[in-house]
């Protein structure tokens, strides 16, 4: 090991073990709560399995080293099969730092490096001391800050100059009220919790655990079941049953929203978006603190999204996609959040920071083919008819009223969609405005366009339209620029133009 | 390209037809459903195999009529698709790397497939099948970066 080789923090042994123990946690819970009287055999066996693994983890700690050499990060690892990985510093897109409560208590951080392709982090360093993280940030991103001092590579003398050039410039901070609004508008946390509860209930784990903890057959536990029985099957006047049912439903909604707010609070506590030199930095999290870095020039697309609830509060949500790391499901590093919730009138100011080459007010939006409404309506009506047909067959002719209502809804949605659908090209980006109820505005930089595709379905051909799809790196499903219902000539022109723009702009990761 | 596709088509048809036929025989021998169900199943199998055979023989020519590509200084443009048509345009500066691959059957026909890798998500790999191997290699050489500091 050469003098410049560095090891991970010694506590990484603990955290590595912890990470593996998590995999054993769920089966262990099943065993503990489900079997009941299986005795101590299983638990002891599980514990025994961890011991040789601990030896393995310790050995791994001693064989994992990294160093900086000639513009590269060199990571050496492996017990029997020695692996040496060279990552050019210029290729590293993001350095994400994750700290949960234990990390923060011990002053360490888990670092994940992302380079261009693939959804897996290129290197996960679990765990590093905080000073090493700062050093890494300086190595990777510091080279690109215009070196005012001129001298390169000498950290001691340059550090003050570089730090001065990259003072964080706060763009957005979410106070408690915004987080509450976010919780009210988004519903994700509640669904997860409901799903977990459902699984637990189904498999009877809850019964086993509750009996152990609370003792057998407590009356309070059957409240929900008795309520459900009363509402759906019991005696008593219909009116009171309906009222009870409605109350229960409202109570459920309130509980879900409260859970959602709580989840949002844990997830987004202290959300701060700031600009540090040429990068954006997002920090958030109550228990697990995440600091994610998004270099500005690696942003592929920017999408401004709002749903009906957003609009109720006058807010929007802004996301970006970067190359590498599609959905960030691993450990919950959501690199794509630029602004989870933002007042709608602050969007131009944020976009000026992120896409300085776009003048939002000056974008010349163009509408799609005039007959798009007819096509959209036809598709919706067919779908509605397909859904209603079995209902009509089963329940009789009054279900036609349902069909009429749904058809009216479909017509309204189609009209909203087509009125809103518009696209534009400026000299640096291509933009798309879409969505009927859940609305999007997406921007894709020319310099980030990969492949441009022109699609003609048989229905398109019949009405003389086509669809242009722009492929970028790391694009998620809803956030790509996908322009439907263009007149064929327009589509061909746009396709050619985008291809030409992509060909003449250099693509830098 | 057309004879190659036909061969592939016929092989596929033969395999599926054999499978279906064996399934049908087993079905006839083992179940005691009324005769008309078996007759219906037989007719179904015959129709499916017939459709596969027709597509194996005639579809390649139809597909070939609608497939084309163009390589120029800006990049590679591919037209394909009969019912659902696509025009894919890959700019030269977006080509990450390329492969020319040959399956065993392609080798015996002297054909190759050019696979162009980009940094996109939908079109991370763009495939151009049924090229003459020499053509595929020529296109690949053309798409490689010309200058050392080309856009990367």
XYZ file of C-alpha atoms in Angstrom:
661
model
C 0.000 0.000 0.000
C 1.617 3.245 -1.136
C 1.664 6.244 1.183
C -1.065 8.047 -0.705
C -3.489 5.115 -0.396
C -6.325 5.791 1.945
C -8.564 3.358 3.723
C -12.184 3.729 4.636
C -13.104 4.764 8.129
C -12.669 1.848 10.586
C -16.351 2.094 11.466
C -17.158 0.871 7.998
C -16.874 -2.634 9.408
C -19.818 -1.887 11.636
C -21.865 -0.325 8.872
C -21.122 -3.070 6.386
C -22.308 -5.635 8.889
C -25.355 -3.522 9.537
C -26.163 -3.345 5.845
C -26.061 -7.112 5.566
C -28.010 -7.628 8.761
C -30.826 -5.656 7.162
C -31.216 -8.449 4.665
C -31.716 -10.856 7.518
C -34.075 -8.565 9.342
C -37.288 -9.317 7.470
C -37.006 -13.115 7.661
C -36.002 -12.744 11.299
C -39.145 -10.737 11.969
C -41.249 -13.388 10.305
C -39.659 -16.068 12.420
C -39.933 -14.127 15.624
C -43.499 -12.990 15.290
C -45.008 -15.659 13.135
C -43.928 -18.982 14.492
C -44.559 -18.071 18.103
C -43.417 -21.176 19.831
C -40.642 -22.329 17.525
C -38.076 -21.989 20.246
C -34.708 -20.344 20.021
C -33.310 -22.588 17.331
C -33.805 -20.243 14.382
C -32.507 -17.128 16.036
C -29.365 -18.855 17.210
C -28.776 -20.238 13.744
C -29.179 -16.802 12.215
C -26.717 -15.302 14.668
C -24.227 -18.054 13.946
C -24.338 -17.275 10.238
C -23.241 -13.712 10.881
C -19.936 -14.675 12.525
C -17.990 -15.923 9.502
C -19.528 -13.075 7.551
C -18.083 -10.646 10.083
C -14.645 -12.100 9.451
C -15.175 -11.561 5.769
C -16.216 -7.952 6.302
C -13.127 -7.242 8.414
C -10.894 -8.684 5.743
C -12.663 -6.548 3.166
C -11.992 -3.452 5.231
C -8.301 -4.113 5.188
C -8.113 -4.775 1.468
C -10.123 -1.779 0.267
C -8.033 1.295 -0.533
C -8.425 4.317 -2.731
C -6.175 7.134 -3.883
C -6.077 10.055 -6.280
C -3.572 9.740 -9.062
C -3.083 11.741 -12.225
C -6.679 12.869 -12.629
C -8.157 9.533 -11.655
C -9.617 7.925 -8.579
C -8.056 4.507 -8.206
C -9.917 2.029 -6.039
C -8.360 -1.254 -5.131
C -10.423 -3.944 -3.515
C -10.923 -7.646 -3.287
C -9.642 -10.504 -1.160
C -8.828 -13.343 -3.476
C -9.454 -11.587 -6.760
C -7.756 -8.215 -6.623
C -9.636 -5.559 -8.520
C -8.309 -2.159 -9.470
C -10.799 0.346 -10.766
C -9.735 3.599 -12.403
C -12.387 6.268 -12.500
C -11.371 9.447 -14.352
C -12.288 12.355 -12.109
C -13.747 14.166 -15.077
C -16.245 11.333 -15.568
C -17.709 11.496 -12.094
C -21.102 13.118 -12.382
C -22.376 13.177 -8.849
C -21.071 12.624 -5.392
C -23.932 11.805 -3.083
C -23.527 11.734 0.664
C -25.974 9.857 2.830
C -26.009 10.066 6.598
C -28.522 8.447 8.844
C -28.745 9.124 12.556
C -25.980 6.709 13.418
C -23.697 8.182 10.783
C -24.199 11.639 12.139
C -23.548 10.605 15.708
C -20.279 9.019 14.683
C -19.193 11.716 12.239
C -19.019 9.537 9.161
C -20.804 9.532 5.838
C -21.633 7.038 3.123
C -20.486 8.267 -0.256
C -21.811 7.157 -3.608
C -20.147 8.088 -6.850
C -22.056 8.164 -10.077
C -20.506 8.272 -13.499
C -22.383 8.509 -16.768
C -24.105 5.297 -17.650
C -26.002 2.706 -15.733
C -28.265 2.956 -12.747
C -25.864 1.528 -10.202
C -23.460 3.792 -8.351
C -20.021 3.365 -9.821
C -18.465 3.184 -6.405
C -20.000 3.109 -2.945
C -17.665 4.077 -0.160
C -19.200 2.982 3.099
C -18.142 4.821 5.240
C -15.774 7.756 4.993
C -14.836 10.377 7.555
C -16.298 13.789 6.773
C -12.924 15.309 5.980
C -12.345 12.701 3.299
C -15.647 13.633 1.685
C -14.669 17.283 1.487
C -11.341 16.262 0.040
C -13.083 14.164 -2.592
C -15.441 16.979 -3.507
C -12.488 19.279 -3.966
C -10.662 16.750 -6.081
C -13.587 16.017 -8.352
C -15.353 19.346 -8.648
C -12.687 21.754 -7.503
C -10.682 21.307 -10.677
C -13.504 22.738 -12.666
C -14.054 25.909 -10.696
C -12.152 28.557 -12.696
C -8.935 28.545 -10.717
C -8.560 32.179 -9.745
C -5.274 31.434 -8.048
C -3.774 29.772 -11.103
C -1.662 27.158 -9.344
C -3.020 23.631 -9.650
C -2.951 20.652 -7.394
C -1.575 22.374 -4.322
C -4.531 22.178 -2.019
C -3.173 24.071 0.924
C -2.549 27.390 -0.791
C -5.475 27.170 -3.192
C -8.134 26.070 -0.811
C -9.110 29.540 0.408
C -9.363 30.890 -3.151
C -11.468 27.975 -4.316
C -13.728 28.111 -1.338
C -14.265 31.810 -1.908
C -15.184 31.181 -5.529
C -17.725 28.561 -4.565
C -19.693 30.013 -1.704
C -23.104 28.336 -1.671
C -25.772 30.584 -3.078
C -29.130 29.490 -1.700
C -31.878 29.070 -4.258
C -34.639 27.452 -2.290
C -35.351 26.458 1.264
C -38.520 24.646 2.322
C -39.912 25.775 5.663
C -42.300 23.609 7.633
C -45.373 24.997 5.922
C -44.127 23.986 2.489
C -43.380 20.490 3.729
C -46.901 20.218 5.081
C -48.265 21.301 1.727
C -46.050 18.734 0.046
C -47.426 16.047 2.328
C -50.985 17.099 1.566
C -50.416 17.147 -2.152
C -48.454 13.935 -2.526
C -49.711 10.711 -1.133
C -46.839 8.335 -1.473
C -45.866 7.665 2.112
C -49.348 6.693 3.106
C -49.587 4.131 0.352
C -46.390 2.480 1.477
C -47.550 2.327 5.042
C -50.931 1.023 4.040
C -49.310 -1.661 1.925
C -47.070 -2.744 4.766
C -49.987 -2.872 7.169
C -51.957 -4.869 4.676
C -49.249 -7.437 4.271
C -48.756 -7.709 7.987
C -52.472 -8.115 8.564
C -52.831 -10.727 5.878
C -50.097 -12.960 7.070
C -51.340 -12.848 10.621
C -48.033 -11.509 11.867
C -49.808 -8.714 13.588
C -51.979 -11.118 15.528
C -49.002 -13.044 16.760
C -47.085 -9.954 17.768
C -50.077 -8.241 19.331
C -50.906 -11.290 21.386
C -47.401 -11.510 22.676
C -47.303 -7.863 23.568
C -50.850 -7.078 24.649
C -52.116 -10.369 25.964
C -54.976 -12.371 24.496
C -58.293 -11.118 23.218
C -58.393 -7.456 24.210
C -61.696 -5.863 23.270
C -60.127 -2.792 21.636
C -58.541 -4.804 18.907
C -61.802 -5.741 17.287
C -63.087 -2.183 16.922
C -62.379 -1.935 13.213
C -63.926 -5.268 12.518
C -67.050 -4.457 14.510
C -67.403 -1.126 12.766
C -67.137 -2.762 9.384
C -69.715 -5.360 10.387
C -72.138 -2.692 11.556
C -71.817 -0.620 8.410
C -72.087 -3.367 5.892
C -74.174 -6.070 7.399
C -75.737 -5.049 10.620
C -79.173 -4.106 11.747
C -80.198 -0.505 12.235
C -81.595 2.249 10.055
C -79.891 2.750 6.708
C -79.229 6.429 7.308
C -77.139 5.913 10.387
C -75.172 3.196 8.678
C -74.438 5.457 5.729
C -73.367 8.263 8.010
C -71.133 5.907 9.954
C -69.641 4.677 6.740
C -68.970 8.185 5.519
C -67.433 9.200 8.819
C -65.165 6.193 8.732
C -64.134 7.054 5.189
C -63.364 10.662 6.060
C -61.427 9.541 9.120
C -59.403 7.232 6.897
C -58.613 10.049 4.498
C -57.488 12.300 7.309
C -55.283 9.588 8.741
C -53.700 8.985 5.346
C -52.969 12.673 4.874
C -51.476 12.926 8.320
C -49.250 9.957 7.619
C -48.254 11.554 4.348
C -47.306 14.778 6.069
C -45.304 12.867 8.644
C -43.489 10.963 5.908
C -42.782 14.182 4.032
C -41.439 15.736 7.195
C -39.031 12.905 7.810
C -37.955 12.832 4.196
C -37.627 16.515 3.414
C -36.785 18.155 6.707
C -34.518 21.129 6.136
C -34.640 20.883 2.366
C -32.186 23.296 0.856
C -31.264 23.805 -2.752
C -28.187 25.898 -3.350
C -25.801 26.642 -6.119
C -22.128 26.059 -5.423
C -20.079 27.286 -8.315
C -21.231 25.289 -11.313
C -23.154 22.690 -9.316
C -26.467 22.445 -7.608
C -26.531 20.933 -4.188
C -29.642 19.557 -2.509
C -29.713 18.655 1.160
C -32.645 17.099 2.929
C -33.728 14.540 5.482
C -34.434 14.323 9.170
C -33.201 10.880 10.135
C -31.232 10.112 7.017
C -29.524 13.238 5.803
C -28.699 13.261 2.126
C -26.475 15.737 0.360
C -26.680 15.253 -3.382
C -24.686 17.189 -5.951
C -25.966 17.841 -9.444
C -23.452 19.466 -11.769
C -25.402 21.991 -13.828
C -24.079 20.961 -17.174
C -25.019 17.354 -16.555
C -28.684 18.121 -16.347
C -30.329 16.427 -19.311
C -33.958 17.479 -18.984
C -35.908 19.715 -16.630
C -39.605 19.104 -15.981
C -42.068 21.330 -14.170
C -45.008 19.289 -12.979
C -48.286 20.124 -11.322
C -51.445 18.205 -10.516
C -54.865 19.421 -9.402
C -53.815 19.495 -5.755
C -50.685 21.434 -6.618
C -52.773 23.978 -8.423
C -55.102 24.251 -5.448
C -52.184 25.541 -3.420
C -50.556 27.430 -6.268
C -47.493 25.217 -6.264
C -45.528 23.151 -8.738
C -42.841 20.504 -8.501
C -39.613 20.666 -10.494
C -37.531 17.645 -11.385
C -34.429 17.090 -13.430
C -32.966 14.003 -14.975
C -29.260 13.457 -15.103
C -27.374 10.706 -16.819
C -26.838 7.717 -14.601
C -29.127 6.701 -11.781
C -32.587 6.259 -13.157
C -34.842 6.354 -10.164
C -32.554 6.389 -7.183
C -34.463 3.707 -5.351
C -31.342 2.467 -3.620
C -31.072 4.116 -0.222
C -33.479 6.829 -1.326
C -31.126 9.299 -2.949
C -33.604 11.164 -5.113
C -31.243 13.109 -7.270
C -34.063 14.174 -9.464
C -35.756 16.476 -7.022
C -34.765 19.967 -7.765
C -37.712 21.515 -5.986
C -40.221 19.033 -4.553
C -42.651 21.861 -4.060
C -42.317 25.441 -5.204
C -44.658 28.423 -5.528
C -45.612 28.673 -9.176
C -44.441 32.255 -9.544
C -40.897 31.337 -8.568
C -40.472 28.989 -11.501
C -38.975 31.529 -13.948
C -36.374 32.509 -11.369
C -35.392 28.898 -10.726
C -35.281 28.093 -14.422
C -33.007 31.066 -15.002
C -30.502 29.475 -12.666
C -30.786 25.993 -14.061
C -31.314 26.706 -17.756
C -29.806 30.144 -18.239
C -29.995 29.844 -22.000
C -33.794 29.709 -21.993
C -35.983 32.765 -21.739
C -39.245 31.335 -20.465
C -41.306 34.328 -21.452
C -39.973 34.381 -24.993
C -40.689 30.781 -25.893
C -42.837 30.593 -29.015
C -45.267 27.786 -28.281
C -46.770 26.045 -31.285
C -49.931 24.014 -31.219
C -50.390 20.553 -32.587
C -52.534 19.334 -35.446
C -56.111 20.710 -35.297
C -57.622 17.263 -35.656
C -55.815 16.012 -32.579
C -58.903 16.533 -30.458
C -60.911 14.109 -32.580
C -58.274 11.412 -32.242
C -57.790 11.886 -28.534
C -61.543 11.819 -28.002
C -61.970 8.651 -30.054
C -59.313 6.855 -28.074
C -60.824 7.895 -24.754
C -64.331 6.887 -25.816
C -63.143 3.466 -26.905
C -61.447 2.955 -23.564
C -64.547 4.120 -21.691
C -66.753 1.834 -23.768
C -64.503 -1.118 -23.074
C -64.655 -0.449 -19.372
C -68.400 0.059 -19.336
C -69.397 -2.871 -21.510
C -69.039 -5.552 -18.830
C -70.710 -3.248 -16.319
C -73.688 -2.712 -18.611
C -73.911 -6.405 -19.327
C -73.850 -7.247 -15.650
C -75.890 -4.470 -14.088
C -78.457 -3.456 -16.657
C -79.317 -0.397 -18.665
C -79.069 2.161 -15.929
C -75.301 1.691 -16.174
C -75.553 3.670 -19.401
C -75.796 6.730 -17.188
C -72.368 5.827 -15.860
C -71.142 5.501 -19.416
C -72.523 8.920 -20.294
C -70.845 10.473 -17.278
C -67.515 8.856 -18.080
C -67.807 9.855 -21.701
C -68.409 13.463 -20.704
C -65.360 13.286 -18.451
C -63.316 11.822 -21.294
C -64.405 14.616 -23.623
C -63.437 17.230 -21.049
C -60.031 15.627 -20.520
C -59.393 15.399 -24.230
C -60.284 19.041 -24.691
C -58.023 20.129 -21.858
C -55.165 18.025 -23.162
C -55.360 19.279 -26.690
C -55.739 22.901 -25.656
C -52.663 22.620 -23.519
C -50.493 20.525 -25.832
C -47.816 22.704 -27.369
C -44.166 22.496 -28.305
C -41.360 24.892 -29.144
C -37.728 24.947 -30.120
C -35.419 27.748 -29.088
C -31.777 27.998 -29.998
C -30.757 25.779 -27.109
C -33.649 23.581 -25.973
C -36.743 21.826 -27.190
C -39.795 22.250 -24.982
C -43.061 20.431 -24.572
C -46.125 21.460 -22.649
C -48.592 18.638 -22.030
C -51.058 17.005 -19.703
C -54.757 17.444 -19.025
C -55.032 17.071 -15.270
C -51.451 16.187 -14.363
C -49.592 18.855 -16.326
C -45.978 18.923 -17.433
C -43.622 21.367 -19.027
C -40.423 19.639 -20.144
C -37.212 21.090 -21.476
C -34.472 19.071 -23.171
C -31.188 20.686 -24.128
C -29.979 20.180 -27.677
C -26.577 19.319 -26.346
C -28.100 16.417 -24.414
C -30.269 14.927 -27.131
C -29.132 11.443 -28.038
C -31.415 9.831 -30.584
C -34.357 11.510 -32.278
C -37.145 9.208 -33.399
C -40.131 9.855 -35.629
C -42.973 7.418 -34.975
C -45.956 6.809 -37.225
C -48.602 4.459 -35.964
C -51.256 3.254 -38.412
C -53.696 5.708 -36.811
C -51.175 8.485 -37.336
C -50.868 7.593 -40.972
C -54.601 7.719 -41.490
C -54.844 11.256 -40.169
C -51.567 12.511 -41.557
C -49.830 12.981 -38.237
C -46.693 11.702 -36.562
C -44.964 11.731 -33.206
C -41.464 12.943 -32.458
C -39.634 11.473 -29.517
C -36.410 12.803 -28.103
C -34.205 10.351 -26.274
C -31.875 11.630 -23.580
C -29.692 9.891 -21.052
C -31.432 8.815 -17.893
C -34.908 9.828 -18.985
C -37.796 8.583 -16.873
C -41.135 7.752 -18.384
C -43.054 10.920 -17.742
C -40.214 13.329 -18.140
C -39.192 12.938 -21.711
C -40.002 15.223 -24.583
C -42.464 13.220 -26.633
C -44.512 15.347 -29.020
C -47.647 13.628 -30.366
C -50.136 14.702 -33.010
C -47.787 16.724 -35.152
C -48.694 17.276 -38.783
C -46.503 15.012 -40.862
C -44.550 17.774 -42.561
C -44.006 19.604 -39.300
C -42.903 16.350 -37.702
C -40.374 15.704 -40.426
C -39.029 19.242 -40.189
C -38.725 19.076 -36.424
C -37.091 15.658 -36.620
C -34.532 16.864 -39.121
C -33.902 20.048 -37.217
C -33.384 18.309 -33.881
C -31.090 15.756 -35.458
C -29.055 18.524 -37.010
C -28.842 20.423 -33.733
C -27.794 17.293 -31.914
C -25.173 16.523 -34.525
C -23.619 19.968 -34.382
C -23.496 20.326 -30.597
C -20.878 18.386 -28.730
C -22.107 16.013 -26.055
C -20.191 16.204 -22.839
C -21.188 13.983 -19.971
C -31.481 -10.330 -46.127
C -34.764 -11.720 -47.386
C -33.609 -15.344 -47.709
C -32.086 -15.058 -44.251
C -35.295 -13.763 -42.718
C -37.266 -16.422 -44.512
C -35.047 -19.129 -43.121
C -35.378 -17.744 -39.624
C -39.132 -17.517 -40.087
C -39.490 -21.067 -41.298
C -37.387 -22.462 -38.510
C -39.507 -20.623 -35.977
C -42.686 -21.829 -37.650
C -41.463 -25.405 -37.671
C -40.591 -25.311 -33.989
C -43.887 -23.756 -32.960
C -45.888 -26.009 -35.241
C -44.275 -29.093 -33.794
C -44.981 -27.892 -30.305
C -48.595 -27.128 -31.072
C -49.116 -30.389 -32.893
C -47.738 -32.434 -30.039
C -49.876 -30.435 -27.642
C -52.916 -31.112 -29.773
C -52.286 -34.844 -29.912
C -51.842 -35.013 -26.159
C -54.976 -32.970 -25.714
C -56.973 -35.324 -27.943
C -55.765 -38.438 -26.263
C -56.042 -37.322 -22.675
C -59.243 -35.331 -22.398
C -62.795 -36.451 -22.767
C -64.295 -33.220 -23.997
C -66.902 -33.470 -26.766
C -65.657 -33.911 -30.285
C -66.435 -30.393 -31.414
C -64.003 -28.872 -28.928
C -61.189 -30.977 -30.294
C -62.202 -30.096 -33.835
C -62.180 -26.405 -32.896
C -58.748 -26.749 -31.318
C -57.444 -28.462 -34.425
C -58.802 -25.727 -36.643
C -57.214 -23.145 -34.336
C -53.842 -24.813 -34.515
C -54.043 -25.080 -38.282
C -54.879 -21.386 -38.576
C -52.024 -20.340 -36.315
C -49.506 -22.485 -38.131
C -50.821 -21.248 -41.460
C -50.440 -17.633 -40.386
C -46.909 -18.267 -39.171
C -46.021 -19.983 -42.419
C -47.417 -17.132 -44.479
C -45.534 -14.559 -42.471
C -42.336 -16.576 -42.685
C -42.575 -16.705 -46.450
C -43.994 -13.315 -47.384
C -43.369 -10.942 -44.530
C -39.598 -10.525 -45.010
C -40.125 -9.064 -48.460
C -42.727 -6.616 -47.147
C -40.465 -5.606 -44.310
C -37.549 -5.155 -46.655
C -39.515 -2.741 -48.810
C -40.005 -0.457 -45.816
C -36.529 -0.733 -44.369
C -33.712 1.564 -45.350
C -30.830 3.460 -43.850
C -28.649 6.383 -44.711
C -25.198 7.290 -43.465
C -23.804 10.751 -43.951
C -21.535 13.243 -42.305
C -24.092 14.046 -39.632
C -24.968 10.553 -38.565
C -26.994 7.455 -39.229
C -30.667 7.457 -40.126
C -32.702 4.250 -40.074
C -36.190 3.755 -41.488
C -38.008 0.632 -40.455
C -41.391 -0.758 -39.653
C -44.366 -1.687 -41.785
C -47.402 -1.007 -39.619
C -45.725 0.979 -36.868
C -43.072 3.001 -38.649
C -40.047 4.603 -37.095
C -37.332 6.890 -38.362
C -34.371 6.838 -36.004
C -31.656 9.385 -36.294
C -28.375 8.842 -34.470
C -25.987 11.802 -34.747
C -22.334 10.889 -35.132
C -21.338 12.847 -32.090
C -23.636 10.687 -29.946
C -22.204 7.316 -30.857
C -20.550 5.912 -27.749
C -19.275 2.693 -29.293
C -20.296 0.131 -31.911
C -20.479 -3.611 -32.340
C -20.697 -5.732 -35.449
C -22.136 -9.075 -34.516
C -23.005 -12.221 -36.412
C -25.206 -15.047 -35.249
C -24.475 -18.542 -36.602
C -27.154 -18.285 -39.256
C -26.084 -14.784 -40.220
C -22.553 -16.056 -40.731
C -23.679 -18.644 -43.259
C -25.485 -15.940 -45.230
C -22.592 -13.496 -44.979
C -24.697 -10.989 -43.052
C -24.014 -8.979 -39.938
C -25.799 -6.710 -37.501
C -24.472 -3.286 -36.636
C -25.220 -2.281 -33.040
C -24.686 1.375 -32.228
C -24.574 2.283 -28.550
C -25.672 5.700 -27.416
C -26.175 7.332 -24.068
C -29.948 7.329 -24.444
C -32.430 5.257 -22.459
C -34.994 4.107 -25.041
C -32.392 3.737 -27.712
C -29.310 2.835 -25.744
C -28.698 0.291 -28.502
C -29.699 0.930 -32.069
C -29.571 -2.191 -34.211
C -29.290 -2.388 -37.954
C -29.820 -5.958 -39.084
C -29.313 -7.746 -42.329
C -26.315 -5.771 -43.502
C -23.630 -7.274 -45.600
C -20.765 -7.839 -43.196
C -18.417 -5.678 -45.227
C -20.987 -2.869 -45.286
C -21.468 -3.106 -41.535
C -17.749 -2.775 -40.975
C -17.560 0.161 -43.365
C -20.369 2.015 -41.591
C -18.786 1.313 -38.262
C -15.484 2.732 -39.400
C -17.268 5.780 -40.721
C -19.057 6.375 -37.417
C -15.919 6.211 -35.341
C -14.683 9.611 -34.216
C -12.538 11.207 -36.839
C -10.486 13.559 -34.767
C -8.958 12.697 -31.438
C -10.891 15.360 -29.561
C -14.287 14.694 -31.089
C -17.290 15.231 -28.887
C -17.128 12.700 -26.089
